[in-house]
Structure formats: C-alpha cells, structure tokens
CSV table of C-alpha atoms in Angstrom, one decimal:
chain,number,residue,atom,x,y,z
A,1,UNK,CA,-10.1,4.5,9.9
A,2,UNK,CA,-10.0,7.8,11.8
A,3,UNK,CA,-11.7,10.9,10.5
A,4,UNK,CA,-9.7,14.1,9.9
A,5,UNK,CA,-11.8,17.2,10.0
A,6,UNK,CA,-10.6,20.4,8.4
A,7,UNK,CA,-13.0,23.3,8.8
A,8,UNK,CA,-16.4,21.7,8.0
A,9,UNK,CA,-14.9,18.9,5.8
A,10,UNK,CA,-14.6,15.6,7.4
A,11,UNK,CA,-12.1,13.5,5.5
A,12,UNK,CA,-12.6,9.8,6.0
A,13,UNK,CA,-16.4,10.1,6.5
A,14,UNK,CA,-19.0,9.5,3.8
A,15,UNK,CA,-18.1,10.0,0.1
A,16,UNK,CA,-14.5,10.6,-0.8
A,17,UNK,CA,-13.8,14.3,-0.8
A,18,UNK,CA,-13.0,15.9,-4.2
A,19,UNK,CA,-9.8,17.9,-4.3
A,20,UNK,CA,-9.1,20.3,-7.2
A,21,UNK,CA,-5.5,21.2,-8.1
A,22,UNK,CA,-4.3,24.6,-9.1
A,23,UNK,CA,-1.3,24.6,-11.3
A,24,UNK,CA,-0.7,28.2,-12.4
A,25,UNK,CA,2.7,29.7,-13.0
A,26,UNK,CA,2.0,33.2,-11.6
A,27,UNK,CA,-0.5,35.0,-9.3
A,28,UNK,CA,-2.8,35.9,-12.2
A,29,UNK,CA,-3.0,32.3,-13.5
A,30,UNK,CA,-3.5,30.8,-10.0
A,31,UNK,CA,-6.3,33.2,-9.0
A,32,UNK,CA,-7.9,32.9,-12.4
A,33,UNK,CA,-8.0,29.1,-12.0
A,34,UNK,CA,-9.5,29.3,-8.6
A,35,UNK,CA,-12.2,31.7,-9.9
A,36,UNK,CA,-12.9,29.2,-12.7
A,37,UNK,CA,-13.9,26.6,-10.1
A,38,UNK,CA,-17.1,28.5,-9.3
A,39,UNK,CA,-19.3,26.2,-11.4
A,40,UNK,CA,-17.7,23.0,-10.1
A,41,UNK,CA,-18.5,20.7,-7.1
A,42,UNK,CA,-15.5,20.1,-4.8
A,43,UNK,CA,-14.4,20.0,-1.2
A,44,UNK,CA,-10.7,20.9,-1.1
A,45,UNK,CA,-8.2,22.9,-3.2
A,46,UNK,CA,-4.6,21.9,-3.7
A,47,UNK,CA,-2.1,24.6,-4.6
A,48,UNK,CA,0.7,22.9,-6.5
A,49,UNK,CA,3.3,25.4,-5.5
A,50,UNK,CA,6.1,23.7,-7.5
A,51,UNK,CA,4.4,25.1,-10.6
A,52,UNK,CA,4.7,28.7,-9.3
A,53,UNK,CA,7.6,30.6,-10.9
A,54,UNK,CA,8.4,32.6,-7.8
A,55,UNK,CA,8.2,29.7,-5.3
A,56,UNK,CA,11.7,30.5,-4.0
A,57,UNK,CA,10.7,34.1,-3.2
A,58,UNK,CA,9.3,33.9,0.4
A,59,UNK,CA,7.6,37.2,0.3
A,60,UNK,CA,5.8,36.4,-3.0
A,61,UNK,CA,4.7,33.0,-1.6
A,62,UNK,CA,3.2,34.7,1.5
A,63,UNK,CA,1.5,37.3,-0.6
A,64,UNK,CA,0.0,34.6,-2.9
A,65,UNK,CA,-1.3,32.6,0.0
A,66,UNK,CA,-2.9,35.7,1.5
A,67,UNK,CA,-4.6,36.4,-1.9
A,68,UNK,CA,-5.9,32.8,-2.1
A,69,UNK,CA,-7.2,32.8,1.4
A,70,UNK,CA,-9.0,36.1,0.8
A,71,UNK,CA,-10.7,34.6,-2.3
A,72,UNK,CA,-11.9,31.3,-0.7
A,73,UNK,CA,-12.8,29.7,2.6
A,74,UNK,CA,-12.5,26.2,1.1
A,75,UNK,CA,-9.8,24.1,2.9
A,76,UNK,CA,-6.5,24.7,1.1
A,77,UNK,CA,-3.7,22.1,0.7
A,78,UNK,CA,-0.3,23.3,-0.1
A,79,UNK,CA,1.8,20.8,-2.1
A,80,UNK,CA,5.4,21.0,-3.2
A,81,UNK,CA,6.0,18.0,-5.4
A,82,UNK,CA,9.6,17.3,-5.9
A,83,UNK,CA,11.2,16.5,-9.3
A,84,UNK,CA,11.9,12.9,-8.2
A,85,UNK,CA,8.2,12.4,-7.5
A,86,UNK,CA,6.8,13.9,-10.6
A,87,UNK,CA,7.0,17.6,-9.7
A,88,UNK,CA,8.4,20.6,-11.5
A,89,UNK,CA,11.5,21.5,-9.4
A,90,UNK,CA,13.8,20.0,-6.9
A,91,UNK,CA,14.5,22.0,-3.7
A,92,UNK,CA,17.3,21.4,-1.3
A,93,UNK,CA,16.4,20.2,2.2
A,94,UNK,CA,16.8,23.7,3.6
A,95,UNK,CA,14.7,25.3,0.8
A,96,UNK,CA,12.0,22.7,1.4
A,97,UNK,CA,12.0,23.3,5.1
A,98,UNK,CA,11.8,27.1,4.6
A,99,UNK,CA,8.9,26.8,2.2
A,100,UNK,CA,6.9,24.7,4.6
A,101,UNK,CA,7.7,27.0,7.4
A,102,UNK,CA,6.6,30.1,5.5
A,103,UNK,CA,3.4,28.4,4.4
A,104,UNK,CA,2.4,27.1,7.8
A,105,UNK,CA,3.3,30.3,9.6
A,106,UNK,CA,1.1,32.3,7.2
A,107,UNK,CA,-2.0,30.5,8.6
A,108,UNK,CA,-3.5,30.8,5.2
A,109,UNK,CA,-3.4,27.1,4.5
A,110,UNK,CA,-5.2,24.2,6.2
A,111,UNK,CA,-3.2,21.2,5.1
A,112,UNK,CA,0.4,20.7,3.8
A,113,UNK,CA,1.8,17.8,1.8
A,114,UNK,CA,5.1,16.3,3.1
A,115,UNK,CA,6.9,13.7,1.0
A,116,UNK,CA,7.6,10.5,2.9
A,117,UNK,CA,10.9,9.8,1.1
A,118,UNK,CA,12.4,13.1,2.1
A,119,UNK,CA,14.3,11.4,4.9
A,120,UNK,CA,13.1,10.7,8.5
A,121,UNK,CA,14.9,13.6,10.1
A,122,UNK,CA,13.6,16.2,7.7
A,123,UNK,CA,10.1,14.6,7.7
A,124,UNK,CA,10.0,14.9,11.6
A,125,UNK,CA,11.0,18.5,11.4
A,126,UNK,CA,8.4,19.4,8.7
A,127,UNK,CA,5.6,17.6,10.6
A,128,UNK,CA,6.6,19.4,13.8
A,129,UNK,CA,6.4,22.8,12.0
A,130,UNK,CA,3.0,22.0,10.6
A,131,UNK,CA,1.5,20.7,13.8
A,132,UNK,CA,2.9,23.6,15.9
A,133,UNK,CA,0.9,25.8,13.5
A,134,UNK,CA,-2.2,23.6,13.7
A,135,UNK,CA,-1.8,22.5,10.1
A,136,UNK,CA,-2.8,19.0,9.1
A,137,UNK,CA,-0.2,16.9,7.3
A,138,UNK,CA,-0.9,14.9,4.2
A,139,UNK,CA,2.1,12.6,4.1
A,140,UNK,CA,2.6,11.3,0.5
A,141,UNK,CA,4.6,9.0,-1.7
A,142,UNK,CA,4.3,8.8,-5.5
A,143,UNK,CA,5.7,6.1,-7.8
A,144,UNK,CA,5.4,7.0,-11.5
A,145,UNK,CA,7.5,3.9,-12.5
A,146,UNK,CA,5.2,1.2,-11.4
A,147,UNK,CA,3.2,-0.4,-8.6
A,148,UNK,CA,5.3,-1.8,-5.7
A,149,UNK,CA,4.5,-5.1,-4.0
A,150,UNK,CA,1.5,-5.1,-1.8
A,151,UNK,CA,3.8,-5.6,1.2
A,152,UNK,CA,5.9,-2.5,0.2
A,153,UNK,CA,2.8,-0.3,-0.3
A,154,UNK,CA,1.4,-1.3,3.1
A,155,UNK,CA,4.8,-0.6,4.7
A,156,UNK,CA,4.9,2.9,3.2
A,157,UNK,CA,1.4,3.7,4.4
A,158,UNK,CA,2.2,2.4,7.9
A,159,UNK,CA,5.4,4.5,8.0
A,160,UNK,CA,3.4,7.6,7.1
A,161,UNK,CA,1.3,7.1,10.2
A,162,UNK,CA,4.3,6.4,12.4
A,163,UNK,CA,6.1,9.6,11.2
A,164,UNK,CA,3.1,11.7,12.1
A,165,UNK,CA,1.0,12.1,9.0
A,166,UNK,CA,-2.7,13.0,9.7
A,167,UNK,CA,-3.6,11.6,6.2
A,168,UNK,CA,-1.6,8.9,4.4
A,169,UNK,CA,-1.5,9.2,0.6
A,170,UNK,CA,0.0,6.8,-1.9
A,171,UNK,CA,-0.1,7.1,-5.7
A,172,UNK,CA,1.3,4.4,-8.0
A,173,UNK,CA,1.4,3.7,-11.7
A,174,UNK,CA,-0.2,0.5,-12.9
A,175,UNK,CA,1.2,-1.6,-15.8
A,176,UNK,CA,-1.7,-4.1,-15.7
A,177,UNK,CA,-5.2,-4.3,-14.3
A,178,UNK,CA,-3.8,-6.7,-11.7
A,179,UNK,CA,-1.7,-3.8,-10.4
A,180,UNK,CA,-4.9,-1.7,-10.0
A,181,UNK,CA,-6.7,-4.6,-8.1
A,182,UNK,CA,-3.7,-4.9,-5.8
A,183,UNK,CA,-3.8,-1.2,-5.0
A,184,UNK,CA,-7.5,-1.4,-4.2
A,185,UNK,CA,-7.0,-4.4,-2.0
A,186,UNK,CA,-4.1,-2.7,-0.1
A,187,UNK,CA,-6.3,0.4,0.3
A,188,UNK,CA,-9.1,-1.7,1.8
A,189,UNK,CA,-6.8,-3.4,4.2
A,190,UNK,CA,-4.9,-0.3,5.3
A,191,UNK,CA,-8.0,1.8,5.7
A,192,UNK,CA,-9.1,-0.7,8.4
A,193,UNK,CA,-5.6,-1.1,10.0
A,194,UNK,CA,-4.5,2.5,10.3
A,195,UNK,CA,-5.8,5.2,12.6
A,196,UNK,CA,-5.5,7.8,9.9
A,197,UNK,CA,-7.5,8.5,6.7
A,198,UNK,CA,-6.0,6.8,3.7
A,199,UNK,CA,-5.8,8.3,0.2
A,200,UNK,CA,-4.7,6.1,-2.7
A,201,UNK,CA,-4.8,6.2,-6.4
A,202,UNK,CA,-3.7,4.1,-9.3
A,203,UNK,CA,-2.7,6.7,-11.9
A,204,UNK,CA,-3.3,6.9,-15.7
A,205,UNK,CA,-6.2,5.5,-17.6
A,206,UNK,CA,-5.8,2.0,-16.3
A,207,UNK,CA,-6.3,3.2,-12.7
A,208,UNK,CA,-9.3,5.5,-13.2
A,209,UNK,CA,-11.5,3.1,-11.2
A,210,UNK,CA,-9.4,3.9,-8.1
A,211,UNK,CA,-10.5,7.5,-8.2
A,212,UNK,CA,-14.1,6.5,-8.1
A,213,UNK,CA,-14.2,3.5,-5.8
A,214,UNK,CA,-13.0,5.2,-2.6
A,215,UNK,CA,-16.2,4.8,-0.7
A,216,UNK,CA,-15.8,1.0,-1.2
A,217,UNK,CA,-12.1,0.7,-0.6
A,218,UNK,CA,-11.6,3.4,2.1
A,219,UNK,CA,-9.7,6.0,0.0
A,220,UNK,CA,-10.9,9.3,1.5
A,221,UNK,CA,-9.9,11.9,-1.0
A,222,UNK,CA,-10.0,11.8,-4.8
A,223,UNK,CA,-8.1,14.3,-7.0
A,224,UNK,CA,-10.1,15.6,-9.9
A,225,UNK,CA,-9.2,18.0,-12.7
A,226,UNK,CA,-10.7,21.5,-12.7
A,227,UNK,CA,-9.8,22.8,-16.1
A,228,UNK,CA,-6.2,21.4,-16.1
A,229,UNK,CA,-5.0,18.1,-14.6
A,230,UNK,CA,-2.0,17.8,-12.3
A,231,UNK,CA,-1.6,14.0,-12.7
A,232,UNK,CA,-2.4,11.3,-15.3
A,233,UNK,CA,-5.9,9.8,-15.0
A,234,UNK,CA,-7.7,12.7,-13.2
A,235,UNK,CA,-11.4,12.9,-14.1
A,236,UNK,CA,-13.2,16.2,-14.6
A,237,UNK,CA,-14.7,17.4,-11.3
A,238,UNK,CA,-18.4,17.4,-12.1
A,239,UNK,CA,-18.2,14.1,-14.0
A,240,UNK,CA,-16.4,12.6,-11.0
A,241,UNK,CA,-19.0,14.0,-8.5
A,242,UNK,CA,-21.8,12.5,-10.6
A,243,UNK,CA,-20.0,9.1,-10.4
A,244,UNK,CA,-19.5,9.3,-6.7
A,245,UNK,CA,-23.1,10.2,-6.2
A,246,UNK,CA,-24.3,7.3,-8.3
A,247,UNK,CA,-22.4,4.8,-6.1
A,248,UNK,CA,-22.9,6.5,-2.8
A,249,UNK,CA,-24.6,4.5,0.0
A,250,UNK,CA,-25.7,5.5,3.5
C-alpha cells in the first residue's frame, strides 16, 4: 500500500488517521464547529459542502474556504456528497465540475472527494482539475443499501485506482456480521494489491469495528464524530483515538 502524504500527515503509514467532518449550514456554524474541535485529537478535517446552504454560490464558497484556511493548517478535505450516495443535494454534472474547479483553484483545500459513480468521463475531468492544482483525490463510493459481493467491492476499489484516485474509499452498509467480516477481508486484500492507500468502513452500529481495526486491515483513514456525526456508526473522536492507541503496534 502506497503512502499519500498531505502536509505532515502520511496517510497509509502507522495508525489510521482520524478525520472529523464539519456539517454546518452557514459560515457561522461551520467556523464554530471547527473551533469546537480544539479539545479533540484528529489529523484531517472534512468539509461536507453539501450541507452548506450557499454551496451553489461560487463567491460564497471561495470566501468560506479562505476563512477555513485562515483558521487552521490541518489538511482539509472538501466533500460534496450527492443525494444518491447519502448527501443533501444533487448537482448537475456541470454544477459538480464548477464546484470542484472553484475549490481546487482556491488552493485552500488539500484533498477533494470525487465520487466514482459520477461517470468515467466526468471523473477523468475532475481528477485532472484536482491534480493540475496539486490537490489529492479521495475517490469514493457509498452504498447505504447493503454490502456488495466481495468481488464487486474489489472491482470498485481497483477502478478508483485506475481512474486516478490518490486514496480509494469505500463505505457500505452491513445487514449481518458476516457482511462486516467480508468488508474487513476485502480491505486487507486490496490494501496489499493496490498502489494507493485504501479507506473502507462498514457503516452503522454493526460495522463499528471497521472504524477501529484499520491498522490491522489496512484502512488508512477513519471518520469520527466531532460534536455531530456525518454518517451512521461514527465514534466520538477522543474515544476513537483512545481505541486506536490501545491497539497500536510498532
């Protein structure tokens, strides 16, 4: 598994890196959430821009990103999660492309999420925009309905690497504990097979172990809750950090 370094954070090396989501609806809420993280242990911040009420206003997005960058040096991941993958709003392809372009050209973010299922042509364009601006790509796929077959999950992760993802992320919803075990096994296999860091999670209460066991399976980022979760099953940041420390090995 290749290491992806963003600033001084090396993703894919040592313990899984803790990422905290920000899910505010306006500038005040977003900056307040970031400020509330001061007493928490974490490595990355994810701005869930689909929660932002002015996300279609390019100037307001740029202004918000500048404010965030001025408030923190922690690596910042910008994520638009589409409605079809559990997000708050569905953008057209052109709106999606414009949002990614605005964010990457602001040079206020360090990583950007690109959804695998957006279509190969659009994904290629978005990856190119990010890489031209020296922004790392977290290519992602989220299945809130269930856990695909092991073969299908491996294919999706492999396709993320082929399409230019710097980090390959897969989130699925388990129906049984066997689903969770399958996801863990796929993670272990693909973390060895791919030349990119892998990030996986089995969502909800059933899958909580997947957010803790990354050092064993090869999942390199774990998403925690700060003071508000952005996905089912997220564990509070300081609690998660204590668990990661307890099972850490050199």
